[in-house]
mmCIF file of C-alpha atoms and ligand atoms in Angstrom:
data_model
loop_
_atom_site.group_PDB
_atom_site.id
_atom_site.type_symbol
_atom_site.label_atom_id
_atom_site.label_comp_id
_atom_site.label_asym_id
_atom_site.label_seq_id
_atom_site.Cartn_x
_atom_site.Cartn_y
_atom_site.Cartn_z
ATOM 1 C CA MET A 1 -8.591 24.438 -9.336
ATOM 2 C CA ASN A 2 -5.394 26.442 -9.345
ATOM 3 C CA THR A 3 -5.521 30.214 -9.302
ATOM 4 C CA GLN A 4 -3.845 30.732 -12.649
ATOM 5 C CA LEU A 5 -6.291 28.463 -14.428
ATOM 6 C CA SER A 6 -9.243 30.043 -12.642
ATOM 7 C CA ARG A 7 -8.203 33.516 -13.691
ATOM 8 C CA ARG A 8 -7.828 32.470 -17.307
ATOM 9 C CA LEU A 9 -11.233 30.766 -17.314
ATOM 10 C CA PHE A 10 -12.857 33.771 -15.673
ATOM 11 C CA LEU A 11 -11.437 36.193 -18.214
ATOM 12 C CA ALA A 12 -12.411 33.937 -21.089
ATOM 13 C CA GLY A 13 -15.949 33.624 -19.731
ATOM 14 C CA ALA A 14 -16.235 37.386 -19.426
ATOM 15 C CA SER A 15 -15.269 37.843 -23.075
ATOM 16 C CA VAL A 16 -18.052 35.479 -24.178
ATOM 17 C CA ALA A 17 -20.643 37.417 -22.165
ATOM 18 C CA ALA A 18 -19.400 40.715 -23.583
ATOM 19 C CA GLY A 19 -19.995 39.497 -27.122
ATOM 20 C CA ALA A 20 -23.675 38.816 -26.603
ATOM 21 C CA SER A 21 -25.042 42.086 -27.945
ATOM 22 C CA VAL A 22 -27.876 40.464 -29.909
ATOM 23 C CA LEU A 23 -29.640 39.317 -26.767
ATOM 24 C CA PRO A 24 -32.538 41.115 -25.062
ATOM 25 C CA LYS A 25 -31.198 43.860 -22.850
ATOM 26 C CA ALA A 26 -32.807 42.742 -19.607
ATOM 27 C CA VAL A 27 -31.447 39.241 -19.930
ATOM 28 C CA PHE A 28 -28.031 40.468 -20.963
ATOM 29 C CA ALA A 29 -27.792 42.937 -18.109
ATOM 30 C CA GLN A 30 -28.248 40.191 -15.545
ATOM 31 C CA ALA A 31 -26.022 37.756 -17.379
ATOM 32 C CA ALA A 32 -23.234 40.326 -17.526
ATOM 33 C CA ALA A 33 -23.101 40.765 -13.752
ATOM 34 C CA PRO A 34 -19.540 39.994 -12.683
ATOM 35 C CA ALA A 35 -18.890 36.576 -11.228
ATOM 36 C CA PRO A 36 -17.626 36.629 -7.647
ATOM 37 C CA ALA A 37 -13.888 36.356 -7.252
ATOM 38 C CA GLY A 38 -12.787 32.995 -5.966
ATOM 39 C CA ALA A 39 -11.324 29.630 -6.736
ATOM 40 C CA PHE A 40 -14.028 28.740 -9.251
ATOM 41 C CA ALA A 41 -14.969 30.542 -12.453
ATOM 42 C CA LEU A 42 -17.222 29.987 -15.433
ATOM 43 C CA PRO A 43 -15.425 28.364 -18.350
ATOM 44 C CA GLN A 44 -15.756 29.874 -21.800
ATOM 45 C CA LEU A 45 -18.187 28.332 -24.251
ATOM 46 C CA GLY A 46 -15.835 28.735 -27.188
ATOM 47 C CA TYR A 47 -18.758 29.876 -29.407
ATOM 48 C CA ALA A 48 -21.526 32.474 -29.360
ATOM 49 C CA PHE A 49 -24.794 31.904 -27.525
ATOM 50 C CA ASN A 50 -26.612 31.678 -30.870
ATOM 51 C CA ALA A 51 -24.062 29.371 -32.509
ATOM 52 C CA LEU A 52 -26.044 26.191 -31.911
ATOM 53 C CA GLU A 53 -29.273 27.462 -33.464
ATOM 54 C CA PRO A 54 -31.673 26.228 -34.665
ATOM 55 C CA HIS A 55 -31.129 23.156 -32.491
ATOM 56 C CA ILE A 56 -30.517 25.046 -29.231
ATOM 57 C CA ASP A 57 -31.674 28.661 -29.079
ATOM 58 C CA ALA A 58 -29.518 31.596 -27.996
ATOM 59 C CA MET A 59 -31.566 32.548 -24.944
ATOM 60 C CA THR A 60 -31.437 29.004 -23.610
ATOM 61 C CA MET A 61 -27.671 28.928 -24.083
ATOM 62 C CA GLU A 62 -27.213 32.278 -22.371
ATOM 63 C CA ILE A 63 -29.427 31.570 -19.376
ATOM 64 C CA HIS A 64 -28.139 28.008 -19.067
ATOM 65 C CA SER A 65 -24.464 28.876 -19.186
ATOM 66 C CA GLN A 66 -24.454 32.198 -17.371
ATOM 67 C CA ARG A 67 -27.170 31.745 -14.740
ATOM 68 C CA HIS A 68 -27.566 28.022 -14.145
ATOM 69 C CA HIS A 69 -23.872 27.193 -14.371
ATOM 70 C CA GLY A 70 -23.125 30.568 -12.824
ATOM 71 C CA ALA A 71 -25.131 29.661 -9.725
ATOM 72 C CA PHE A 72 -22.950 26.587 -9.184
ATOM 73 C CA ILE A 73 -19.847 28.774 -9.440
ATOM 74 C CA THR A 74 -21.275 31.235 -6.888
ATOM 75 C CA ASN A 75 -22.176 28.401 -4.524
ATOM 76 C CA LEU A 76 -18.752 26.795 -4.817
ATOM 77 C CA ASN A 77 -16.963 30.068 -4.138
ATOM 78 C CA ASN A 78 -19.131 30.542 -1.067
ATOM 79 C CA PHE A 79 -18.306 27.024 0.140
ATOM 80 C CA ALA A 80 -14.629 27.659 -0.600
ATOM 81 C CA LYS A 81 -14.542 30.696 1.709
ATOM 82 C CA ASP A 82 -15.120 28.543 4.757
ATOM 83 C CA HIS A 83 -13.861 25.171 3.617
ATOM 84 C CA GLY A 84 -10.295 24.739 2.430
ATOM 85 C CA VAL A 85 -11.125 21.269 1.186
ATOM 86 C CA ILE A 86 -13.372 22.863 -1.462
ATOM 87 C CA ALA A 87 -10.986 25.708 -2.241
ATOM 88 C CA ASN A 88 -7.969 23.478 -2.735
ATOM 89 C CA GLY A 89 -9.326 20.136 -3.954
ATOM 90 C CA SER A 90 -9.595 18.893 -7.526
ATOM 91 C CA VAL A 91 -13.177 18.648 -8.752
ATOM 92 C CA PRO A 92 -13.027 14.963 -9.849
ATOM 93 C CA LYS A 93 -11.401 13.924 -6.559
ATOM 94 C CA LEU A 94 -13.887 15.915 -4.472
ATOM 95 C CA LEU A 95 -16.747 14.262 -6.352
ATOM 96 C CA ALA A 96 -15.282 10.766 -6.026
ATOM 97 C CA GLU A 97 -14.923 11.360 -2.258
ATOM 98 C CA TRP A 98 -17.980 13.575 -1.747
ATOM 99 C CA GLN A 99 -19.286 11.468 1.124
ATOM 100 C CA GLN A 100 -16.270 12.560 3.153
ATOM 101 C CA LEU A 101 -17.034 16.282 2.712
ATOM 102 C CA PRO A 102 -17.996 18.215 5.877
ATOM 103 C CA GLU A 103 -21.540 17.220 6.782
ATOM 104 C CA SER A 104 -22.884 20.769 6.895
ATOM 105 C CA ILE A 105 -22.106 21.306 3.204
ATOM 106 C CA ARG A 106 -21.995 17.729 1.924
ATOM 107 C CA VAL A 107 -25.104 17.567 -0.254
ATOM 108 C CA GLY A 108 -24.925 21.184 -1.426
ATOM 109 C CA ALA A 109 -21.272 20.904 -2.352
ATOM 110 C CA LYS A 110 -21.844 17.585 -4.120
ATOM 111 C CA ASN A 111 -24.635 19.141 -6.185
ATOM 112 C CA SER A 112 -22.629 22.241 -7.077
ATOM 113 C CA LEU A 113 -19.447 20.296 -7.856
ATOM 114 C CA GLY A 114 -21.479 17.927 -10.021
ATOM 115 C CA GLY A 115 -23.267 20.812 -11.717
ATOM 116 C CA HIS A 116 -19.953 22.552 -12.423
ATOM 117 C CA ALA A 117 -18.349 19.381 -13.790
ATOM 118 C CA ASN A 118 -21.369 18.363 -15.870
ATOM 119 C CA HIS A 119 -21.815 21.758 -17.498
ATOM 120 C CA THR A 120 -18.080 22.289 -18.083
ATOM 121 C CA MET A 121 -18.093 19.020 -20.014
ATOM 122 C CA PHE A 122 -21.352 19.890 -21.781
ATOM 123 C CA TRP A 123 -20.195 23.229 -23.244
ATOM 124 C CA GLN A 124 -17.055 21.543 -24.550
ATOM 125 C CA ILE A 125 -18.716 18.736 -26.420
ATOM 126 C CA MET A 126 -21.071 20.902 -28.488
ATOM 127 C CA THR A 127 -20.150 22.946 -31.541
ATOM 128 C CA PRO A 128 -21.676 24.568 -34.613
ATOM 129 C CA GLY A 129 -19.105 22.731 -36.759
ATOM 130 C CA GLY A 130 -16.703 19.863 -36.403
ATOM 131 C CA ALA A 131 -16.987 16.208 -37.312
ATOM 132 C CA LYS A 132 -20.600 15.043 -37.535
ATOM 133 C CA THR A 133 -19.892 11.421 -36.708
ATOM 134 C CA PRO A 134 -17.352 9.582 -34.538
ATOM 135 C CA GLU A 135 -14.123 8.684 -36.293
ATOM 136 C CA GLY A 136 -11.131 6.391 -35.876
ATOM 137 C CA GLU A 137 -10.603 4.597 -32.569
ATOM 138 C CA LEU A 138 -13.653 6.230 -31.025
ATOM 139 C CA LYS A 139 -15.880 4.909 -33.815
ATOM 140 C CA ALA A 140 -14.388 1.451 -33.297
ATOM 141 C CA ALA A 141 -15.076 1.624 -29.540
ATOM 142 C CA ILE A 142 -18.690 2.690 -30.160
ATOM 143 C CA ASP A 143 -19.124 -0.203 -32.598
ATOM 144 C CA ARG A 144 -17.581 -2.642 -30.104
ATOM 145 C CA ASP A 145 -19.197 -1.495 -26.835
ATOM 146 C CA LEU A 146 -22.419 0.291 -27.776
ATOM 147 C CA GLY A 147 -23.578 -1.534 -30.904
ATOM 148 C CA GLY A 148 -22.633 1.175 -33.397
ATOM 149 C CA PHE A 149 -23.430 4.859 -33.819
ATOM 150 C CA ASP A 150 -27.110 4.498 -34.702
ATOM 151 C CA LYS A 151 -27.842 2.084 -31.848
ATOM 152 C CA MET A 152 -25.899 4.267 -29.420
ATOM 153 C CA LYS A 153 -27.980 7.300 -30.392
ATOM 154 C CA ALA A 154 -31.239 5.374 -30.096
ATOM 155 C CA ASP A 155 -30.291 3.939 -26.698
ATOM 156 C CA PHE A 156 -29.056 7.333 -25.478
ATOM 157 C CA ASN A 157 -32.279 9.038 -26.576
ATOM 158 C CA GLY A 158 -34.259 6.307 -24.846
ATOM 159 C CA ALA A 159 -32.278 6.686 -21.636
ATOM 160 C CA GLY A 160 -32.723 10.465 -21.781
ATOM 161 C CA GLY A 161 -36.456 10.066 -22.176
ATOM 162 C CA ARG A 162 -36.627 7.778 -19.162
ATOM 163 C CA VAL A 163 -34.888 10.177 -16.764
ATOM 164 C CA PHE A 164 -37.688 11.127 -14.382
ATOM 165 C CA GLY A 165 -37.604 14.836 -13.669
ATOM 166 C CA SER A 166 -34.118 16.331 -13.912
ATOM 167 C CA GLY A 167 -30.880 14.588 -14.773
ATOM 168 C CA TRP A 168 -28.302 13.621 -17.341
ATOM 169 C CA VAL A 169 -27.385 10.811 -19.710
ATOM 170 C CA PHE A 170 -23.691 9.984 -20.071
ATOM 171 C CA VAL A 171 -21.325 7.750 -21.963
ATOM 172 C CA THR A 172 -18.408 6.874 -19.703
ATOM 173 C CA VAL A 173 -14.952 5.763 -20.775
ATOM 174 C CA SER A 174 -12.415 3.660 -18.902
ATOM 175 C CA LYS A 175 -8.619 3.952 -19.071
ATOM 176 C CA GLU A 176 -8.743 1.013 -21.462
ATOM 177 C CA GLY A 177 -11.154 2.899 -23.720
ATOM 178 C CA LYS A 178 -14.202 0.819 -22.840
ATOM 179 C CA LEU A 179 -17.482 2.707 -23.173
ATOM 180 C CA ALA A 180 -20.702 2.404 -21.167
ATOM 181 C CA MET A 181 -23.970 4.357 -20.973
ATOM 182 C CA VAL A 182 -25.480 5.552 -17.712
ATOM 183 C CA SER A 183 -28.107 8.076 -16.620
ATOM 184 C CA LYS A 184 -27.996 10.048 -13.361
ATOM 185 C CA PRO A 185 -30.525 12.137 -11.420
ATOM 186 C CA GLY A 186 -30.043 15.792 -10.548
ATOM 187 C CA GLN A 187 -26.444 16.939 -11.008
ATOM 188 C CA ASP A 188 -24.981 13.562 -10.111
ATOM 189 C CA THR A 189 -22.146 12.434 -12.353
ATOM 190 C CA PRO A 190 -20.175 9.249 -13.040
ATOM 191 C CA LEU A 191 -17.223 11.134 -11.509
ATOM 192 C CA MET A 192 -18.903 10.314 -8.162
ATOM 193 C CA ASP A 193 -18.313 6.651 -8.990
ATOM 194 C CA GLY A 194 -14.691 7.316 -9.903
ATOM 195 C CA GLN A 195 -15.485 6.995 -13.612
ATOM 196 C CA MET A 196 -14.573 9.283 -16.497
ATOM 197 C CA VAL A 197 -17.218 10.988 -18.643
ATOM 198 C CA LEU A 198 -16.735 10.838 -22.406
ATOM 199 C CA PHE A 199 -19.813 12.962 -23.122
ATOM 200 C CA GLY A 200 -23.299 13.598 -21.818
ATOM 201 C CA ASN A 201 -26.526 15.457 -22.446
ATOM 202 C CA ASP A 202 -28.469 17.596 -19.997
ATOM 203 C CA VAL A 203 -32.161 16.665 -19.807
ATOM 204 C CA TRP A 204 -33.152 19.196 -17.148
ATOM 205 C CA GLU A 205 -36.047 21.226 -18.566
ATOM 206 C CA HIS A 206 -33.895 24.367 -18.449
ATOM 207 C CA ALA A 207 -31.768 22.813 -21.225
ATOM 208 C CA TYR A 208 -34.601 22.774 -23.766
ATOM 209 C CA TYR A 209 -37.910 24.127 -22.481
ATOM 210 C CA LEU A 210 -37.883 27.583 -24.140
ATOM 211 C CA LYS A 211 -37.705 26.005 -27.599
ATOM 212 C CA TYR A 212 -39.090 22.509 -27.134
ATOM 213 C CA GLN A 213 -41.447 22.903 -24.120
ATOM 214 C CA ASN A 214 -42.378 19.347 -23.054
ATOM 215 C CA ARG A 215 -40.970 17.732 -26.218
ATOM 216 C CA ARG A 216 -37.837 16.261 -24.658
ATOM 217 C CA ALA A 217 -37.626 13.509 -27.281
ATOM 218 C CA GLU A 218 -37.376 16.129 -30.043
ATOM 219 C CA TYR A 219 -34.602 17.930 -28.148
ATOM 220 C CA LEU A 220 -32.734 14.663 -27.651
ATOM 221 C CA ALA A 221 -33.035 13.805 -31.344
ATOM 222 C CA ASN A 222 -31.910 17.263 -32.522
ATOM 223 C CA TRP A 223 -29.070 17.484 -30.010
ATOM 224 C CA TRP A 224 -26.896 15.140 -32.097
ATOM 225 C CA ASN A 225 -26.677 17.919 -34.705
ATOM 226 C CA VAL A 226 -24.483 19.937 -32.328
ATOM 227 C CA ALA A 227 -22.421 17.123 -30.797
ATOM 228 C CA ASN A 228 -18.721 17.894 -31.273
ATOM 229 C CA TRP A 229 -17.202 14.619 -32.411
ATOM 230 C CA SER A 230 -13.805 16.183 -32.867
ATOM 231 C CA LYS A 231 -13.755 17.164 -29.202
ATOM 232 C CA ILE A 232 -15.300 13.902 -28.023
ATOM 233 C CA GLY A 233 -12.567 12.080 -29.950
ATOM 234 C CA GLU A 234 -9.958 14.194 -28.122
ATOM 235 C CA ARG A 235 -11.587 13.298 -24.810
ATOM 236 C CA PHE A 236 -11.464 9.614 -25.727
ATOM 237 C CA ALA A 237 -7.728 9.864 -26.438
ATOM 238 C CA ALA A 238 -7.175 11.848 -23.228
ATOM 239 C CA ALA A 239 -9.009 9.222 -21.169
ATOM 240 C CA LYS A 240 -6.803 6.464 -22.514
ATOM 241 C CA ALA A 241 -3.732 8.603 -21.752
ATOM 242 C CA GLY A 242 -4.948 9.119 -18.172
ATOM 243 C CA LYS A 243 -5.421 12.855 -18.771
ATOM 244 C CA LEU A 244 -9.195 13.305 -18.840
ATOM 245 C CA ALA A 245 -10.339 15.133 -15.690
ATOM 246 C CA ILE A 246 -13.781 16.760 -15.988
HETATM 247 MN MN1 LIG B 301 -28.142 22.339 -17.022
#
């Protein structure tokens, strides 16, 4: 990640944290701790922590974005201090070639790079507003490759329910616009297979447990209410133009 972009993302992330005055003080105080300076920085959410309620609660969004994603940023900046390959590489390329990373940091860096990429995508593709269903060429691709919107949602919810322990469900997109569904354990990502991610949902318990406890199926079902089809449509177009990175 280049320095100019990192600085912009860091400043934007700080402004989101500063706007969170409705949150409990103890939680906010920890969340507002400054991120370490370095090559990596938290991206902005683009909406308030409580913007996705009632489907995803404000405290979950704050802890998830600031602490869980924040930990990946801290780890990556620590790796970057000693390893130029981390400091200077692009995240998708590092993930696609993660098995060539220095052995001493290989698994940790893969997990943190995957966690950073997955969550950066995740914050983008949720919104309190926006189109509620896929439109245009994206709708046509879903009809063609995934059996239509309703079948895609049902299959995606099923795949999310079958993830054992912690992981993600994704829809990938090729340069030709072909879609496919895949689930991954931990913070693994289709980027590790050299594929592009159209969208995905986080089924780690930290993504839903405060509100839904063990009811992952209910979280998966409600999550579609906050999917940002405008943004996912932009990602689809970017993939076909060869411009979709994370
Ligand atoms: Mn997560």
